[in-house]
mmCIF file of C-alpha atoms in Angstrom:
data_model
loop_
_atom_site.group_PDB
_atom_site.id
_atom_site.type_symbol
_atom_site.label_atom_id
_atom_site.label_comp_id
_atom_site.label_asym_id
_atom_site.label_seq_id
_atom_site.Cartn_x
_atom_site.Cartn_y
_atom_site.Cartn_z
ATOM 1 C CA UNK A 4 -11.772 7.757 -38.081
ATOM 2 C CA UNK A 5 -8.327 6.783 -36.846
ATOM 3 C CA UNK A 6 -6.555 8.804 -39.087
ATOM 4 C CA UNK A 7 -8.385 12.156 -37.795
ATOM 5 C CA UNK A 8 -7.686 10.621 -34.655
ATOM 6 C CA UNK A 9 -3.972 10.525 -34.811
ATOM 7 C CA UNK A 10 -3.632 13.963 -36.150
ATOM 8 C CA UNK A 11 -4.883 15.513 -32.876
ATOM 9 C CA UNK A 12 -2.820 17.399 -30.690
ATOM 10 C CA UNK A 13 -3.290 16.352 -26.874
ATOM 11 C CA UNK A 14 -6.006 17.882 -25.695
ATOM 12 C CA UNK A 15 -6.863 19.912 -28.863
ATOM 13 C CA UNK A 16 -9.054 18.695 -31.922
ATOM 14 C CA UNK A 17 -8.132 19.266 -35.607
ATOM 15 C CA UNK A 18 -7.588 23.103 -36.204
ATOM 16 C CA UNK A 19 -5.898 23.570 -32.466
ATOM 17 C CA UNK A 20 -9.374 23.746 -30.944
ATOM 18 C CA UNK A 21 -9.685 22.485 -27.614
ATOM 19 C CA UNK A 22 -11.173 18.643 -27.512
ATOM 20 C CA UNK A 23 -14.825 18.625 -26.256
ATOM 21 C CA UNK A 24 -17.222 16.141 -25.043
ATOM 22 C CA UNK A 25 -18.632 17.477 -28.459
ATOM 23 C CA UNK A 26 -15.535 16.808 -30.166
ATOM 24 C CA UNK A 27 -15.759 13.227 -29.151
ATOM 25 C CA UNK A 28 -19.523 12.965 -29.950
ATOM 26 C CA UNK A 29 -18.802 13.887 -33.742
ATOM 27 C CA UNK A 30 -15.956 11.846 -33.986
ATOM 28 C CA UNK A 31 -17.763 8.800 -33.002
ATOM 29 C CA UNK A 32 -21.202 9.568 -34.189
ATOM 30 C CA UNK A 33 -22.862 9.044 -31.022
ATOM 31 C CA UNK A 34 -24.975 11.552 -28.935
ATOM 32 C CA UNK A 35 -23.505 14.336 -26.387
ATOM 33 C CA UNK A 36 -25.908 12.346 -23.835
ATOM 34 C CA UNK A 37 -24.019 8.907 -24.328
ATOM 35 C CA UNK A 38 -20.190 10.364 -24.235
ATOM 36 C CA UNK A 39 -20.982 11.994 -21.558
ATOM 37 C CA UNK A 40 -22.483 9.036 -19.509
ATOM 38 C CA UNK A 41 -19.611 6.526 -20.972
ATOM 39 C CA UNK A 42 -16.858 9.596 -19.691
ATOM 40 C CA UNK A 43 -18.448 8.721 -16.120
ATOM 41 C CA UNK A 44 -18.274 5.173 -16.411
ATOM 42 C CA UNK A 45 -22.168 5.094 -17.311
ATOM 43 C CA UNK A 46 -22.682 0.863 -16.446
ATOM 44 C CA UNK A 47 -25.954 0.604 -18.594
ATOM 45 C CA UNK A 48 -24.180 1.427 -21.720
ATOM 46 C CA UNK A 49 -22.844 -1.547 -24.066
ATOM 47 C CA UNK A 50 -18.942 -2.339 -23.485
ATOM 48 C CA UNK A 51 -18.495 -1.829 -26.838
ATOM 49 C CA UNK A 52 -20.117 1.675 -26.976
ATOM 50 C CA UNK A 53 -17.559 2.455 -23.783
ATOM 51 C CA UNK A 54 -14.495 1.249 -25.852
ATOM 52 C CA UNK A 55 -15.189 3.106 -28.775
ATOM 53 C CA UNK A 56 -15.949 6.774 -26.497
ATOM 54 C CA UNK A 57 -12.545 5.655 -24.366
ATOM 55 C CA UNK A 58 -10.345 5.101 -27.502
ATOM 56 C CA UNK A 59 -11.608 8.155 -29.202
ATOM 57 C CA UNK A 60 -10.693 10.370 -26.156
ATOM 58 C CA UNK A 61 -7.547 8.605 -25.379
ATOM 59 C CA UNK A 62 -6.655 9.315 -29.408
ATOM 60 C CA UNK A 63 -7.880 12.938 -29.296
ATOM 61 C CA UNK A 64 -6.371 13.587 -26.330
ATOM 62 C CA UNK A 65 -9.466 14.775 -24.164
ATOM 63 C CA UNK A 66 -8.237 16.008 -20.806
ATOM 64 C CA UNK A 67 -11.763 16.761 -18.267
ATOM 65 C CA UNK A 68 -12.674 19.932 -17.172
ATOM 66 C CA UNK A 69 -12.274 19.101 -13.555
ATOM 67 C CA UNK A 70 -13.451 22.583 -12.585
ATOM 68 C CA UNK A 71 -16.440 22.362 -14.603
ATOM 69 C CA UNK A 72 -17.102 18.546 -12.842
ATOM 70 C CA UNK A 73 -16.619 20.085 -10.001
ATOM 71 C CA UNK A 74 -19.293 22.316 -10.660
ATOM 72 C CA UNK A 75 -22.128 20.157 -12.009
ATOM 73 C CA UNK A 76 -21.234 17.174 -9.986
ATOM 74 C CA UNK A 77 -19.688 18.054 -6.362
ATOM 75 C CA UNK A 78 -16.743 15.756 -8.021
ATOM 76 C CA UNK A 79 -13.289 16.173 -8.356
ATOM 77 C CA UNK A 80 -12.965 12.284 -9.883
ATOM 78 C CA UNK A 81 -9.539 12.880 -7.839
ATOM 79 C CA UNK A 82 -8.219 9.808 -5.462
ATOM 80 C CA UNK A 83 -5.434 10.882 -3.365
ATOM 81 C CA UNK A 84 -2.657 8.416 -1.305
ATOM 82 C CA UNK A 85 -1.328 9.898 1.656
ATOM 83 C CA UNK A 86 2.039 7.986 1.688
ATOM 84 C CA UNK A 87 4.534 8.106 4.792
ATOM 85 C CA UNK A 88 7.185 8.987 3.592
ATOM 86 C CA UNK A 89 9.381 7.302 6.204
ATOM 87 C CA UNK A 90 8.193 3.986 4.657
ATOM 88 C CA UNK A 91 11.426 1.478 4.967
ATOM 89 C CA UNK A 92 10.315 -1.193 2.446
ATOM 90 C CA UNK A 93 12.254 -1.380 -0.447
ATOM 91 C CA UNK A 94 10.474 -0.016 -3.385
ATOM 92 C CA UNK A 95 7.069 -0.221 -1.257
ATOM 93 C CA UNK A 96 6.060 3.370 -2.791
ATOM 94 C CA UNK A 97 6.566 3.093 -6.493
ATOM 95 C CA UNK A 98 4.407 -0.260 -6.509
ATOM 96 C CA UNK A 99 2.049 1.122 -4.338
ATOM 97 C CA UNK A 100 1.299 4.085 -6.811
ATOM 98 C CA UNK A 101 1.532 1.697 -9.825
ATOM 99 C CA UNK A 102 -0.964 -0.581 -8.525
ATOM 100 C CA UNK A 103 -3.399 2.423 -8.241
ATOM 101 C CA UNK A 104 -2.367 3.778 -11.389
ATOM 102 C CA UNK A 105 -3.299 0.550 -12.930
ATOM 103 C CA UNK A 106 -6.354 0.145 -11.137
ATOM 104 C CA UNK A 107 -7.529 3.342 -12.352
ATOM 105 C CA UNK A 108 -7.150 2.690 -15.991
ATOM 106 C CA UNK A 109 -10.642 2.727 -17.789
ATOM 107 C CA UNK A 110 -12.114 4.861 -14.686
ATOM 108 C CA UNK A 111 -13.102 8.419 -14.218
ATOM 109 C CA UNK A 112 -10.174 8.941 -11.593
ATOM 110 C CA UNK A 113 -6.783 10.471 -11.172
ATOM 111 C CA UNK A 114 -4.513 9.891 -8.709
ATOM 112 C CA UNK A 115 -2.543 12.495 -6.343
ATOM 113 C CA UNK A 116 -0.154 11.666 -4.384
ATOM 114 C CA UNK A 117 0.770 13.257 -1.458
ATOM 115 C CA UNK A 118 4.284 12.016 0.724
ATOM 116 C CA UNK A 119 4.796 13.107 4.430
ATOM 117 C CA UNK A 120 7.644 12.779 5.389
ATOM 118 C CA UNK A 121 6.660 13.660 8.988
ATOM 119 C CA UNK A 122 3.944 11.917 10.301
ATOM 120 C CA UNK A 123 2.536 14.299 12.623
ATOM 121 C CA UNK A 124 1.612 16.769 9.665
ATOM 122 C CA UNK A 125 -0.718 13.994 8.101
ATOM 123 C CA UNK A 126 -3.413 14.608 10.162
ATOM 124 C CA UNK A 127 -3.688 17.843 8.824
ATOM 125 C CA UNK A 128 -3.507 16.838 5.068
ATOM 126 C CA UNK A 129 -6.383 15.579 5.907
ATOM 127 C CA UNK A 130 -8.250 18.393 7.625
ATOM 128 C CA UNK A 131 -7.239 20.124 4.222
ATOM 129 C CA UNK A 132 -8.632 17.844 2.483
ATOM 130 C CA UNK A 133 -11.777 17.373 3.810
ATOM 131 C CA UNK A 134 -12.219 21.031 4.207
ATOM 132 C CA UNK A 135 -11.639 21.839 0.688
ATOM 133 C CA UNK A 136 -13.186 18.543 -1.225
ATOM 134 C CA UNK A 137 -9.869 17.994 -3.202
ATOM 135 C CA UNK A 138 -10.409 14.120 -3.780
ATOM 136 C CA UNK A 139 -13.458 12.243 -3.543
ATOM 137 C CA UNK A 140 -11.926 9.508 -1.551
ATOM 138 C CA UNK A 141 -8.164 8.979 0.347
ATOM 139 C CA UNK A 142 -6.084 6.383 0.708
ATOM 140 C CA UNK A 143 -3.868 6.332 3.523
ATOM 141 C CA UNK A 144 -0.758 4.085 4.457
ATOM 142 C CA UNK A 145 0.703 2.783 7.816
ATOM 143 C CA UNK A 146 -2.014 3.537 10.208
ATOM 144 C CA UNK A 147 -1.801 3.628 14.361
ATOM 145 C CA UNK A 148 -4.412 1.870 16.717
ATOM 146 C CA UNK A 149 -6.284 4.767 17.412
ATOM 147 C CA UNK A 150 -5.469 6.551 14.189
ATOM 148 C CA UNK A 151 -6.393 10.307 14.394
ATOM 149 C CA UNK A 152 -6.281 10.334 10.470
ATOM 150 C CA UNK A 153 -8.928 7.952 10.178
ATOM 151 C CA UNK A 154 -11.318 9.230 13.156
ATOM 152 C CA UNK A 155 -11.321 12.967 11.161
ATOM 153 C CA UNK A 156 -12.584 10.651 8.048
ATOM 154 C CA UNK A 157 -15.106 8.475 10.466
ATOM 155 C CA UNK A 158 -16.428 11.504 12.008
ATOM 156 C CA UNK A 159 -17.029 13.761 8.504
ATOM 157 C CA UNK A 160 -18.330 10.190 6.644
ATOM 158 C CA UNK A 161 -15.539 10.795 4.109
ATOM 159 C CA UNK A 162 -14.845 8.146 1.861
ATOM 160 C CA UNK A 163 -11.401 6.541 2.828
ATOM 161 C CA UNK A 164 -9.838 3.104 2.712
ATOM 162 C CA UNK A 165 -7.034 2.493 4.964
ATOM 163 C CA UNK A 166 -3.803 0.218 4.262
ATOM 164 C CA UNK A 167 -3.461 -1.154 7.553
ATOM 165 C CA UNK A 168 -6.052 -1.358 10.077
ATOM 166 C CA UNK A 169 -6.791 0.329 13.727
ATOM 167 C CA UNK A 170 -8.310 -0.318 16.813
ATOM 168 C CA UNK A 171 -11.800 1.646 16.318
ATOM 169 C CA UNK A 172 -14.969 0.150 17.122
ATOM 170 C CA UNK A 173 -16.787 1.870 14.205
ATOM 171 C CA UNK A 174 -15.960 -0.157 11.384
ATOM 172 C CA UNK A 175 -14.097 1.510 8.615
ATOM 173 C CA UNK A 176 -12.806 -0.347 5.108
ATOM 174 C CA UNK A 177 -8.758 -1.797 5.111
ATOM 175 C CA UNK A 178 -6.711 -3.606 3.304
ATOM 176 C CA UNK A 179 -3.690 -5.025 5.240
ATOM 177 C CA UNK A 180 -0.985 -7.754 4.851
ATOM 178 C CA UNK A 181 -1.641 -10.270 7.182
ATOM 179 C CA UNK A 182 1.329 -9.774 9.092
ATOM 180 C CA UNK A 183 -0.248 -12.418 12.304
ATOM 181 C CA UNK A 184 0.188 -15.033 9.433
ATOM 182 C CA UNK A 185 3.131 -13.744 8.368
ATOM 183 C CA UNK A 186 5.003 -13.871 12.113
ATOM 184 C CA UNK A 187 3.551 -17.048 12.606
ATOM 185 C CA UNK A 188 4.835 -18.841 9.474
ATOM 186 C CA UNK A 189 7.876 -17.101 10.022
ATOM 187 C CA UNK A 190 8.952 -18.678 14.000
ATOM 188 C CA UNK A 191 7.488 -22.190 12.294
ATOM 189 C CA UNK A 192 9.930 -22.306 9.618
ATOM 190 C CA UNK A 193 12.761 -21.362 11.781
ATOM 191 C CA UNK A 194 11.407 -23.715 14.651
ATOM 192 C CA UNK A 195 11.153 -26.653 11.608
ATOM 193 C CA UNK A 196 15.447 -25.776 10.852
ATOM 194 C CA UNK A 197 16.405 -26.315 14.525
ATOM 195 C CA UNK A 198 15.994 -22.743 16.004
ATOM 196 C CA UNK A 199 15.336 -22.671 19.925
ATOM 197 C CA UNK A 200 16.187 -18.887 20.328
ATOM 198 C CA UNK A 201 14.301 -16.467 18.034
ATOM 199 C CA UNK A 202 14.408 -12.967 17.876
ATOM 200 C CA UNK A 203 12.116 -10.539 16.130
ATOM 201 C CA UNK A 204 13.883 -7.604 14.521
ATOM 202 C CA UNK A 205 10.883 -5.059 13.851
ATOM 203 C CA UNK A 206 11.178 -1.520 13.524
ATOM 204 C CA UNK A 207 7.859 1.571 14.588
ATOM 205 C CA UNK A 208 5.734 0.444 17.601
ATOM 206 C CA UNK A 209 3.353 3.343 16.805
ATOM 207 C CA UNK A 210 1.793 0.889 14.067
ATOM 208 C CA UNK A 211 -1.456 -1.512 14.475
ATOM 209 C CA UNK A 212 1.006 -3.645 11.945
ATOM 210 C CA UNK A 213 3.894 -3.846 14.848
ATOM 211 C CA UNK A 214 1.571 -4.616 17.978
ATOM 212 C CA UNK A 215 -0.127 -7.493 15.653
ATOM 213 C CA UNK A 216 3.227 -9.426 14.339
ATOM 214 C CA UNK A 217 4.192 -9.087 18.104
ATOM 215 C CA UNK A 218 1.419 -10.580 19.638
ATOM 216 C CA UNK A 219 1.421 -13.309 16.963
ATOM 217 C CA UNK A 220 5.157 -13.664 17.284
ATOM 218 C CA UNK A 221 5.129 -14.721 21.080
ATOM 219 C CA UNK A 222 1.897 -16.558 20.963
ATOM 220 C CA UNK A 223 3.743 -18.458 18.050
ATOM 221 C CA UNK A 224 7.151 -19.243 19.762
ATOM 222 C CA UNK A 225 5.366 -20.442 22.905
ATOM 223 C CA UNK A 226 3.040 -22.655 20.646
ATOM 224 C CA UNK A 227 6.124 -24.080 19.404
ATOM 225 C CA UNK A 228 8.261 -24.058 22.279
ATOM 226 C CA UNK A 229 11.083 -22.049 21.517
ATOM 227 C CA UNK A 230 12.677 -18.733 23.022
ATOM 228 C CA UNK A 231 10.908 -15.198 21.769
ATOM 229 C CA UNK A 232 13.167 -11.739 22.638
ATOM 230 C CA UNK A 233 12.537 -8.486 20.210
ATOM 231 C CA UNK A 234 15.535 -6.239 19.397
ATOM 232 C CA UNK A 235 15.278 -3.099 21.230
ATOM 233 C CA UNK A 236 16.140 0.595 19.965
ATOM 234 C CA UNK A 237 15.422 -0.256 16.493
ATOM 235 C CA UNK A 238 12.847 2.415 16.332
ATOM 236 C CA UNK A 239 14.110 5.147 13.400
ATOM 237 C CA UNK A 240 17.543 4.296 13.520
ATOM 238 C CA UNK A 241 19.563 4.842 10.269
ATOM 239 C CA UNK A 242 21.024 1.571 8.378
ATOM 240 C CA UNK A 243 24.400 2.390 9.847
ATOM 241 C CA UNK A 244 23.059 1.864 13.585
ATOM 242 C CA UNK A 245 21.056 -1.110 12.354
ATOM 243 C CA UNK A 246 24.692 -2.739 10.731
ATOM 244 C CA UNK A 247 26.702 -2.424 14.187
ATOM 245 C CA UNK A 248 24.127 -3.795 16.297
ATOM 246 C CA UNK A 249 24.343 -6.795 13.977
ATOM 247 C CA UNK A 250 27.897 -6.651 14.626
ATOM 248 C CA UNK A 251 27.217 -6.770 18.190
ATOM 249 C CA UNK A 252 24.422 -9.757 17.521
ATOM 250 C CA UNK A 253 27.284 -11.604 16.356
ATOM 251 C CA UNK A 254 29.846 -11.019 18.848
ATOM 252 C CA UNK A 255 26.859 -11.815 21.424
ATOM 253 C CA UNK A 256 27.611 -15.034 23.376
ATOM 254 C CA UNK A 257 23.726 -15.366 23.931
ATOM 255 C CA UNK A 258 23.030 -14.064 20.476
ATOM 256 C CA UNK A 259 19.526 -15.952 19.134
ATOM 257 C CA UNK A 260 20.259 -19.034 16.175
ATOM 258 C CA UNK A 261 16.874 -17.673 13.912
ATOM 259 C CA UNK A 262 16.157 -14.230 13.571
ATOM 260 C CA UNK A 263 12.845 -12.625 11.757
ATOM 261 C CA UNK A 264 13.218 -9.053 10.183
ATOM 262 C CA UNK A 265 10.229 -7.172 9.121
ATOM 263 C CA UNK A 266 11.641 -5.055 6.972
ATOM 264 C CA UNK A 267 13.955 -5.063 3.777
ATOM 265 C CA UNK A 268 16.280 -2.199 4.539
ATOM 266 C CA UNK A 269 16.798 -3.488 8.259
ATOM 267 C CA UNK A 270 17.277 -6.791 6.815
ATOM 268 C CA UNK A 271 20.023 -5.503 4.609
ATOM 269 C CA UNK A 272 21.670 -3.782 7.061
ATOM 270 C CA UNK A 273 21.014 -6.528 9.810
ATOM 271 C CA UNK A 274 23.147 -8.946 7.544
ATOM 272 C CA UNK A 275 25.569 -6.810 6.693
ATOM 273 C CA UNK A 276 26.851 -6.721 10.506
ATOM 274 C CA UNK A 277 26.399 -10.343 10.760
ATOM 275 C CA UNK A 278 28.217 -11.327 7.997
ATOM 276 C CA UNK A 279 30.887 -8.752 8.964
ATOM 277 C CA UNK A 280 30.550 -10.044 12.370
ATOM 278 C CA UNK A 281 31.962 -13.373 11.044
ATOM 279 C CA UNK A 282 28.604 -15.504 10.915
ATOM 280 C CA UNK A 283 27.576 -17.274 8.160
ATOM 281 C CA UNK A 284 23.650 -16.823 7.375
ATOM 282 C CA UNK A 285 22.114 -20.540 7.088
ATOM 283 C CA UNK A 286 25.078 -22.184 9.508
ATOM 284 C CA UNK A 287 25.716 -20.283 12.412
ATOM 285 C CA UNK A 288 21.941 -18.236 12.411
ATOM 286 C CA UNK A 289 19.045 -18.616 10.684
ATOM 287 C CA UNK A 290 17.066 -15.663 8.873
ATOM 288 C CA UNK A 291 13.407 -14.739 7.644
ATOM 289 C CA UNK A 292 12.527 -11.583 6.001
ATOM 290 C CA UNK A 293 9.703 -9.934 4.585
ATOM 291 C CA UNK A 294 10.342 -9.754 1.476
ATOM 292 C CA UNK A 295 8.515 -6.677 -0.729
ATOM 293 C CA UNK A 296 10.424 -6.487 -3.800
ATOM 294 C CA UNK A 297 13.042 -8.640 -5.998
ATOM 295 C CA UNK A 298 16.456 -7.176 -4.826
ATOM 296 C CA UNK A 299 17.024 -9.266 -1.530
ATOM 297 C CA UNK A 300 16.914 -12.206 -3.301
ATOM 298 C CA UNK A 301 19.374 -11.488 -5.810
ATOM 299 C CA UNK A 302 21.790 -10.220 -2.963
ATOM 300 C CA UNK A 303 21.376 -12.886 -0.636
ATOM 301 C CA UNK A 304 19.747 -16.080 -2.671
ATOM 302 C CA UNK A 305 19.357 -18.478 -0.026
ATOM 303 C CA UNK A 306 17.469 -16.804 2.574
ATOM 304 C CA UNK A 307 13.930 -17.646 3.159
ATOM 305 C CA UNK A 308 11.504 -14.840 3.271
ATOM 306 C CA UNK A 309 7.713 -14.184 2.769
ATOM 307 C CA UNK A 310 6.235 -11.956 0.533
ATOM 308 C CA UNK A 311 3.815 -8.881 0.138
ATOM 309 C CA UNK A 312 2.656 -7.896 -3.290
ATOM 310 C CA UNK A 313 2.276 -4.335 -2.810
ATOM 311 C CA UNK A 314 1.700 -3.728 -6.182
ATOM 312 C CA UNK A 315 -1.745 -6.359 -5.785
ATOM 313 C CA UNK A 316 -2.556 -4.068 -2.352
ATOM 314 C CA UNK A 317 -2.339 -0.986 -3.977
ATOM 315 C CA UNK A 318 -4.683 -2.410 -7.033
ATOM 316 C CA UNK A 319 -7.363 -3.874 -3.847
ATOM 317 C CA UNK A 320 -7.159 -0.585 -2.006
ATOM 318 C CA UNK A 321 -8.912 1.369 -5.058
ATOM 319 C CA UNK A 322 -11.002 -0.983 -5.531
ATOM 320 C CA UNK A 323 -12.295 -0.826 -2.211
ATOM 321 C CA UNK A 324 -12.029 2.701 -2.101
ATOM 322 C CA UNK A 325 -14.340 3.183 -5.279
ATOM 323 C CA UNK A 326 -16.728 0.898 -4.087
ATOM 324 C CA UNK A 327 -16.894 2.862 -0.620
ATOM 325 C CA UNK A 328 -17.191 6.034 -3.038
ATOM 326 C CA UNK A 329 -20.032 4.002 -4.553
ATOM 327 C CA UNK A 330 -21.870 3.554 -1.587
ATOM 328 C CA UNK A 331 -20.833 0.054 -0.526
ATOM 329 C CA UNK A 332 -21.196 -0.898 3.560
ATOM 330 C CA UNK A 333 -18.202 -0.390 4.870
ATOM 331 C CA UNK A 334 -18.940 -4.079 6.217
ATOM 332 C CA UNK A 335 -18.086 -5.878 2.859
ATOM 333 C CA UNK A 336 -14.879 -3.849 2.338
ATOM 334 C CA UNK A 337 -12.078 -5.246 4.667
ATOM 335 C CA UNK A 338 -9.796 -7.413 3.420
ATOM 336 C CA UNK A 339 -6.653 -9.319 4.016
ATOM 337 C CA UNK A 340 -3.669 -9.972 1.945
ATOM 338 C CA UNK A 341 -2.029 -13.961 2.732
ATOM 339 C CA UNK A 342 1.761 -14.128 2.973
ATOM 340 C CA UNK A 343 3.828 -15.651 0.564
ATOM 341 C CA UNK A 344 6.305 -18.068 2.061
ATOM 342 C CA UNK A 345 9.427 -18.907 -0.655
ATOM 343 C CA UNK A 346 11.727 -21.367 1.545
ATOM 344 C CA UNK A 347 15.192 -21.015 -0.426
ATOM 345 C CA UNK A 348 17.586 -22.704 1.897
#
C-alpha cells in the first residue's frame, strides 16, 4: 500500500482524481462508514484502525470538504485565536500558535489565526464570527475584567476558552499564568538579596493580568516589609521611552535597589538605560523578569527571572477549548499555569 501511497499528488489520488473519503476506504480496505467516523475522531474505533485511516490520508494527501462538513454537520472543524497584536512578550505569538498547532495534530481541527492589532476592533471579530459560524470554538488572548469579547460569547453560549481570565460572575473556561504567584515569588527573591525598595515595572492596566500582579505585588512587599512604588506612564510607550526612563531610574537619588519587569521587551529596554545610566545589574540594583522565551538569558545571563511556557498554554487552551466544544461544564475547565522561578545570580 505505501508505494500507491507515495505516488499521490496532495489532495489527488492516482490518475489526478481528487482524494475521497472513498479513496481512502479502498486504499485501506475498510468501509466508507469507518473512515468516515475515524476522519471525525470516532472514540469507539480501535487506535490501530485510527492510525492506519490517519496515515493513509496524511500519504494521499486528503484535504476535507469543509463546505460539504459544513453542510451535513453545522461544523466548520475550524478553531480560531484572536491574538492582540500589541502583545510585548518576546516571541509570545509564534509559541502560542505552535502549541495549538501541535495540539491539533491527530484532530479534526484547523487553526485560523486572526491578529488585531487594535484592540477595540476585536470585539467585532467576534460579532463576525458568531454571526457567520466560521470556527466552532475561539480562543482569545489578553482579556479585560469585564471583557466585552467574552460577554458576546457568554451571552450566544459560544464555545470559547479565554487566555487570561475576567471579572464575570458567570463562569466561563481560562487558562492563565499565575501571575499572583509570579509577583509574589518575584518581591521574595528580591526581599531574600537585601532589597528594601521595590518597584514594579508593568506595562497595560486595561488587563485582569495587570490589576492581579498588582494586588499581589503590594500585598507581597507589605508581607515582607519592604517599600512597593509602580513605574508610571509605562502604558504603550515605545522601547525608546522605556530606555530613557531607565536612564532617569539611574540618575534617581531615590531610585528603588530591586526592580520586577513584567515584560521581556520592557525588560530589555529597562536595562539598557540602566546599564547606560552607569549601574551595574546585580550590585547597584537588583532585577526580576518574566521571562517567556530563551533570548534574555543569553543577553543578560545572570539575571533571575520566572518563566511562562507559552508554548504548554497554548497546547492547554485547545484542550480546554475542545472539551468545551465537547460539551464539558465550563466548571472543570479553568486552569492555572505555576511560575517557573530560575535564580541565576
Amino acid at each position: 500500500m505505501s508505494s500507491k501511497l507515495s505516488t499521490a499528488g496532495k489532495g489527488r489520488a492516482p490518475g489526478n482524481q481528487r482524494v475521497t473519503l472513498r479513496t481512502i476506504a479502498d486504499m485501506t480496505g475498510l468501509s466508507l462508514s469507518t473512515v468516515s467516523l475515524s476522519l471525525r475522531g470516532g472514540t469507539t474505533l480501535k487506535q490501530e484502525t485510527r492510525d492506519k485511516v490517519a496515515e493513509a490520508a496524511k500519504a494521499l494527501g486528503y484535504i476535507p470538504d469543509r463546505a460539504g462538513v459544513r453542510l451535513r454537520t453545522g461544523k466548520t472543524n475550524v478553531l480560531a485565536l484572536v491574538l492582540d497584536g500589541a502583545e510585548d512578550s518576546i516571541d509570545f505569538a509564534r509559541q502560542m500558535i505552535q502549541g495549538i498547532g501541535n495540539a491539533i495534530k491527530g484532530t479534526r481541527y484547523h487553526l485560523t489565526v486572526i491578529p488585531e492589532f487594535e484592540r477595540h476592533n476585536s470585539a467585532d471579530t467576534i460579532r463576525y464570527i458568531l454571526d457567520n459560524r466560521t470556527a466552532d470554538g475561539v480562543v482569545i488572548t489578553h482579556t479585560g475584567p469585564r471583557d466585552k469579547r467574552v460577554q458576546m460569547m457568554i451571552d450566544a453560549d459560544f464555545p470559547f476558552v479565554s487566555h487570561g481570565r475576567t471579572e464575570f460572575y458567570t463562569p466561563h473556561p481560562y487558562h492563565d499564568f499565575h501571575s499572583e504567584v509570579f509577583a509574589t515569588m518575584a518581591v521574595e527573591r528580591l526581599a531574600s538579596k537585601g532589597c528594601r525598595q521595590v518597584m514594579l515595572v508593568i506595562g497595560d492596566d486595561s488587563t485582569t493580568n495587570y490589576h492581579n500582579i498588582v494586588t499581589a505585588f503590594h500585598k507581597a512587599a507589605a508581607r515582607m516589609g519592604v517599600e512597593a512604588r509602580i513605574l508610571e506612564g509605562t502604558r504603550g510607550i515605545s522601547p525608546a521611552e522605556m530606555r530613557k526612563m531607565g536612564m532617569a531610574l539611574a540618575a534617581d537619588g531615590k531610585r528603588p535597589d530591586g526592580i520586577i519587569s513584567d515584560s521581556e521587551m520592557r525588560t530589555i529596554a529597562l536595562v539598557g538605560g540602566l546599564q547606560e545610566g552607569g549601574l551595574t545589574l546585580g550590585r547597584d540594583l537588583q532585577l526580576v523578569y518574566k521571562q517567556t522565551s530563551g533570548i534574555l538569558p543569553t543577553l543578560f545571563p545572570h539575571l533571575d527571572s520566572i518563566r511562562e511556557d507559552v508554548f504548554a498554554a497554548g497546547g492547554e487552551l485547545t484542550r480546554l477549548l475542545i472539551r468545551r466544544i465537547e460539551g464539558a461544564e465550563v466548571e472543570t475547565l479553568q486552569t492555572l499555569a505555576e511560575p517557573q522561578p530560575h535564580w541565576r545570580s
